[in-house]
JSON list of C-alpha atoms in Angstrom, two decimals:
[
{"chain": "A", "resi": 1, "resn": "MET", "atom": "CA", "xyz": [-27.84, -38.21, 10.12]},
{"chain": "A", "resi": 2, "resn": "SER", "atom": "CA", "xyz": [-31.47, -37.26, 10.32]},
{"chain": "A", "resi": 3, "resn": "GLY", "atom": "CA", "xyz": [-34.36, -36.24, 8.13]},
{"chain": "A", "resi": 4, "resn": "PHE", "atom": "CA", "xyz": [-34.71, -32.63, 9.26]},
{"chain": "A", "resi": 5, "resn": "GLY", "atom": "CA", "xyz": [-31.55, -31.83, 11.26]},
{"chain": "A", "resi": 6, "resn": "GLN", "atom": "CA", "xyz": [-30.73, -31.73, 14.96]},
{"chain": "A", "resi": 7, "resn": "THR", "atom": "CA", "xyz": [-32.45, -28.41, 15.71]},
{"chain": "A", "resi": 8, "resn": "GLY", "atom": "CA", "xyz": [-35.67, -26.75, 14.65]},
{"chain": "A", "resi": 9, "resn": "PRO", "atom": "CA", "xyz": [-39.35, -27.61, 14.89]},
{"chain": "A", "resi": 10, "resn": "ASP", "atom": "CA", "xyz": [-39.17, -30.76, 12.73]},
{"chain": "A", "resi": 11, "resn": "ARG", "atom": "CA", "xyz": [-36.09, -32.31, 14.37]},
{"chain": "A", "resi": 12, "resn": "ARG", "atom": "CA", "xyz": [-38.10, -35.19, 15.88]},
{"chain": "A", "resi": 13, "resn": "ARG", "atom": "CA", "xyz": [-40.04, -36.02, 12.69]},
{"chain": "A", "resi": 14, "resn": "ALA", "atom": "CA", "xyz": [-39.35, -39.25, 10.88]},
{"chain": "A", "resi": 15, "resn": "GLY", "atom": "CA", "xyz": [-37.27, -38.57, 7.82]},
{"chain": "A", "resi": 16, "resn": "VAL", "atom": "CA", "xyz": [-37.28, -41.31, 5.22]},
{"chain": "A", "resi": 17, "resn": "ASN", "atom": "CA", "xyz": [-37.00, -40.59, 1.51]},
{"chain": "A", "resi": 18, "resn": "LEU", "atom": "CA", "xyz": [-40.73, -40.43, 0.67]},
{"chain": "A", "resi": 19, "resn": "ILE", "atom": "CA", "xyz": [-41.43, -38.08, 3.58]},
{"chain": "A", "resi": 20, "resn": "ILE", "atom": "CA", "xyz": [-38.55, -35.81, 2.53]},
{"chain": "A", "resi": 21, "resn": "GLU", "atom": "CA", "xyz": [-39.71, -35.74, -1.09]},
{"chain": "A", "resi": 22, "resn": "ALA", "atom": "CA", "xyz": [-43.26, -34.91, 0.00]},
{"chain": "A", "resi": 23, "resn": "PHE", "atom": "CA", "xyz": [-41.96, -32.21, 2.34]},
{"chain": "A", "resi": 24, "resn": "PHE", "atom": "CA", "xyz": [-39.61, -30.77, -0.23]},
{"chain": "A", "resi": 25, "resn": "ARG", "atom": "CA", "xyz": [-42.05, -31.12, -3.17]},
{"chain": "A", "resi": 26, "resn": "ARG", "atom": "CA", "xyz": [-39.26, -31.97, -5.50]},
{"chain": "A", "resi": 27, "resn": "ALA", "atom": "CA", "xyz": [-38.83, -34.93, -7.80]},
{"chain": "A", "resi": 28, "resn": "VAL", "atom": "CA", "xyz": [-35.52, -34.04, -9.48]},
{"chain": "A", "resi": 29, "resn": "GLY", "atom": "CA", "xyz": [-37.02, -32.29, -12.47]},
{"chain": "A", "resi": 30, "resn": "ASP", "atom": "CA", "xyz": [-39.76, -34.83, -13.13]},
{"chain": "A", "resi": 31, "resn": "GLY", "atom": "CA", "xyz": [-43.38, -33.81, -13.40]},
{"chain": "A", "resi": 32, "resn": "ARG", "atom": "CA", "xyz": [-45.51, -31.74, -15.71]},
{"chain": "A", "resi": 33, "resn": "ALA", "atom": "CA", "xyz": [-46.93, -28.25, -15.33]},
{"chain": "A", "resi": 34, "resn": "GLY", "atom": "CA", "xyz": [-50.28, -28.19, -13.55]},
{"chain": "A", "resi": 35, "resn": "ARG", "atom": "CA", "xyz": [-49.80, -31.60, -11.93]},
{"chain": "A", "resi": 36, "resn": "ASP", "atom": "CA", "xyz": [-48.22, -32.86, -8.76]},
{"chain": "A", "resi": 37, "resn": "ALA", "atom": "CA", "xyz": [-44.61, -33.95, -9.17]},
{"chain": "A", "resi": 38, "resn": "ASP", "atom": "CA", "xyz": [-44.08, -37.51, -10.30]},
{"chain": "A", "resi": 39, "resn": "ALA", "atom": "CA", "xyz": [-42.22, -39.75, -7.90]},
{"chain": "A", "resi": 40, "resn": "ALA", "atom": "CA", "xyz": [-38.51, -39.85, -8.60]},
{"chain": "A", "resi": 41, "resn": "GLY", "atom": "CA", "xyz": [-37.22, -43.13, -9.99]},
{"chain": "A", "resi": 42, "resn": "VAL", "atom": "CA", "xyz": [-34.40, -43.11, -7.44]},
{"chain": "A", "resi": 43, "resn": "GLN", "atom": "CA", "xyz": [-34.50, -42.53, -3.68]},
{"chain": "A", "resi": 44, "resn": "THR", "atom": "CA", "xyz": [-32.91, -39.11, -4.17]},
{"chain": "A", "resi": 45, "resn": "ALA", "atom": "CA", "xyz": [-32.99, -37.80, -0.59]},
{"chain": "A", "resi": 46, "resn": "ASP", "atom": "CA", "xyz": [-31.44, -41.02, 0.73]},
{"chain": "A", "resi": 47, "resn": "VAL", "atom": "CA", "xyz": [-28.77, -41.06, -2.00]},
{"chain": "A", "resi": 48, "resn": "PHE", "atom": "CA", "xyz": [-27.79, -37.42, -1.53]},
{"chain": "A", "resi": 49, "resn": "GLY", "atom": "CA", "xyz": [-27.85, -37.77, 2.26]},
{"chain": "A", "resi": 50, "resn": "ALA", "atom": "CA", "xyz": [-25.55, -40.79, 2.06]},
{"chain": "A", "resi": 51, "resn": "LEU", "atom": "CA", "xyz": [-23.27, -38.93, -0.35]},
{"chain": "A", "resi": 52, "resn": "PHE", "atom": "CA", "xyz": [-22.91, -35.95, 2.00]},
{"chain": "A", "resi": 53, "resn": "ALA", "atom": "CA", "xyz": [-22.43, -38.29, 4.99]},
{"chain": "A", "resi": 54, "resn": "THR", "atom": "CA", "xyz": [-19.63, -40.03, 3.09]},
{"chain": "A", "resi": 55, "resn": "TYR", "atom": "CA", "xyz": [-17.97, -36.69, 2.33]},
{"chain": "A", "resi": 56, "resn": "ALA", "atom": "CA", "xyz": [-18.23, -35.67, 5.98]},
{"chain": "A", "resi": 57, "resn": "THR", "atom": "CA", "xyz": [-16.82, -39.00, 7.19]},
{"chain": "A", "resi": 58, "resn": "LEU", "atom": "CA", "xyz": [-13.88, -38.85, 4.79]},
{"chain": "A", "resi": 59, "resn": "ALA", "atom": "CA", "xyz": [-13.14, -35.23, 5.71]},
{"chain": "A", "resi": 60, "resn": "SER", "atom": "CA", "xyz": [-13.24, -36.17, 9.39]},
{"chain": "A", "resi": 61, "resn": "LEU", "atom": "CA", "xyz": [-10.85, -39.06, 8.81]},
{"chain": "A", "resi": 62, "resn": "VAL", "atom": "CA", "xyz": [-8.41, -36.75, 7.01]},
{"chain": "A", "resi": 63, "resn": "GLY", "atom": "CA", "xyz": [-8.69, -34.28, 9.90]},
{"chain": "A", "resi": 64, "resn": "ALA", "atom": "CA", "xyz": [-8.09, -37.04, 12.42]},
{"chain": "A", "resi": 65, "resn": "ALA", "atom": "CA", "xyz": [-5.01, -38.22, 10.54]},
{"chain": "A", "resi": 66, "resn": "ARG", "atom": "CA", "xyz": [-3.60, -34.68, 10.27]},
{"chain": "A", "resi": 67, "resn": "ASN", "atom": "CA", "xyz": [-4.59, -33.23, 13.64]},
{"chain": "A", "resi": 68, "resn": "GLY", "atom": "CA", "xyz": [-5.36, -36.25, 15.79]},
{"chain": "A", "resi": 69, "resn": "GLU", "atom": "CA", "xyz": [-8.99, -35.26, 16.27]},
{"chain": "A", "resi": 70, "resn": "GLY", "atom": "CA", "xyz": [-12.21, -35.96, 14.46]},
{"chain": "A", "resi": 71, "resn": "ARG", "atom": "CA", "xyz": [-15.38, -33.94, 14.04]},
{"chain": "A", "resi": 72, "resn": "ILE", "atom": "CA", "xyz": [-19.09, -34.38, 14.53]},
{"chain": "A", "resi": 73, "resn": "ALA", "atom": "CA", "xyz": [-21.08, -34.26, 11.30]},
{"chain": "A", "resi": 74, "resn": "ASP", "atom": "CA", "xyz": [-24.74, -33.25, 11.18]},
{"chain": "A", "resi": 75, "resn": "ILE", "atom": "CA", "xyz": [-26.33, -34.36, 7.90]},
{"chain": "A", "resi": 76, "resn": "SER", "atom": "CA", "xyz": [-30.02, -33.85, 7.20]},
{"chain": "A", "resi": 77, "resn": "LEU", "atom": "CA", "xyz": [-31.82, -35.34, 4.22]},
{"chain": "A", "resi": 78, "resn": "VAL", "atom": "CA", "xyz": [-33.72, -32.08, 3.61]},
{"chain": "A", "resi": 79, "resn": "GLU", "atom": "CA", "xyz": [-30.51, -30.02, 3.53]},
{"chain": "A", "resi": 80, "resn": "ALA", "atom": "CA", "xyz": [-28.80, -32.57, 1.28]},
{"chain": "A", "resi": 81, "resn": "SER", "atom": "CA", "xyz": [-31.78, -32.37, -1.10]},
{"chain": "A", "resi": 82, "resn": "ILE", "atom": "CA", "xyz": [-31.60, -28.58, -1.13]},
{"chain": "A", "resi": 83, "resn": "ALA", "atom": "CA", "xyz": [-27.87, -28.72, -1.86]},
{"chain": "A", "resi": 84, "resn": "ALA", "atom": "CA", "xyz": [-28.50, -31.16, -4.70]},
{"chain": "A", "resi": 85, "resn": "ALA", "atom": "CA", "xyz": [-30.96, -28.68, -6.21]},
{"chain": "A", "resi": 86, "resn": "ALA", "atom": "CA", "xyz": [-28.16, -26.16, -6.72]},
{"chain": "A", "resi": 87, "resn": "TRP", "atom": "CA", "xyz": [-29.36, -24.92, -10.13]},
{"chain": "A", "resi": 88, "resn": "GLU", "atom": "CA", "xyz": [-32.95, -24.51, -9.05]},
{"chain": "A", "resi": 89, "resn": "ALA", "atom": "CA", "xyz": [-31.96, -22.89, -5.75]},
{"chain": "A", "resi": 90, "resn": "ALA", "atom": "CA", "xyz": [-29.54, -20.49, -7.46]},
{"chain": "A", "resi": 91, "resn": "GLU", "atom": "CA", "xyz": [-32.21, -19.42, -9.96]},
{"chain": "A", "resi": 92, "resn": "TYR", "atom": "CA", "xyz": [-34.72, -18.84, -7.17]},
{"chain": "A", "resi": 93, "resn": "LEU", "atom": "CA", "xyz": [-32.26, -16.88, -5.01]},
{"chain": "A", "resi": 94, "resn": "GLU", "atom": "CA", "xyz": [-31.16, -14.74, -7.96]},
{"chain": "A", "resi": 95, "resn": "THR", "atom": "CA", "xyz": [-34.54, -14.04, -9.58]},
{"chain": "A", "resi": 96, "resn": "GLY", "atom": "CA", "xyz": [-37.18, -14.92, -6.98]},
{"chain": "A", "resi": 97, "resn": "LYS", "atom": "CA", "xyz": [-38.83, -17.08, -9.67]},
{"chain": "A", "resi": 98, "resn": "VAL", "atom": "CA", "xyz": [-40.09, -20.40, -8.33]},
{"chain": "A", "resi": 99, "resn": "PRO", "atom": "CA", "xyz": [-38.75, -23.24, -10.53]},
{"chain": "A", "resi": 100, "resn": "GLN", "atom": "CA", "xyz": [-41.44, -25.01, -12.53]},
{"chain": "A", "resi": 101, "resn": "PRO", "atom": "CA", "xyz": [-41.58, -28.71, -13.44]},
{"chain": "A", "resi": 102, "resn": "MET", "atom": "CA", "xyz": [-39.63, -29.39, -16.63]},
{"chain": "A", "resi": 103, "resn": "GLY", "atom": "CA", "xyz": [-41.35, -32.63, -17.58]},
{"chain": "A", "resi": 104, "resn": "THR", "atom": "CA", "xyz": [-39.86, -36.03, -18.21]},
{"chain": "A", "resi": 105, "resn": "GLY", "atom": "CA", "xyz": [-39.56, -35.78, -21.97]},
{"chain": "A", "resi": 106, "resn": "THR", "atom": "CA", "xyz": [-42.31, -38.37, -22.43]},
{"chain": "A", "resi": 107, "resn": "ALA", "atom": "CA", "xyz": [-45.92, -37.82, -23.38]}
]
């Protein structure tokens, strides 16, 4: 598990939640138009990274039980954050429109 993956130019960068959020410029839908994104109330990159690492570990254990061999998992916090933004990513890939902040519902 790493912040930016095992390959690529950022592979040696520290990758804790706040760095990933700043890099990714995403605060799970929080923020208002014309302003920087508000900080998320939850450590989203860490939570999603741990979730994907758990999935990978469980899948590897099932594979080991069935086939007698495990697997190596490569989880990056950035990639987990991108995967968690499935709706926003799908809209961007389909329309080319960059998702805009939706606000928090508070004034």
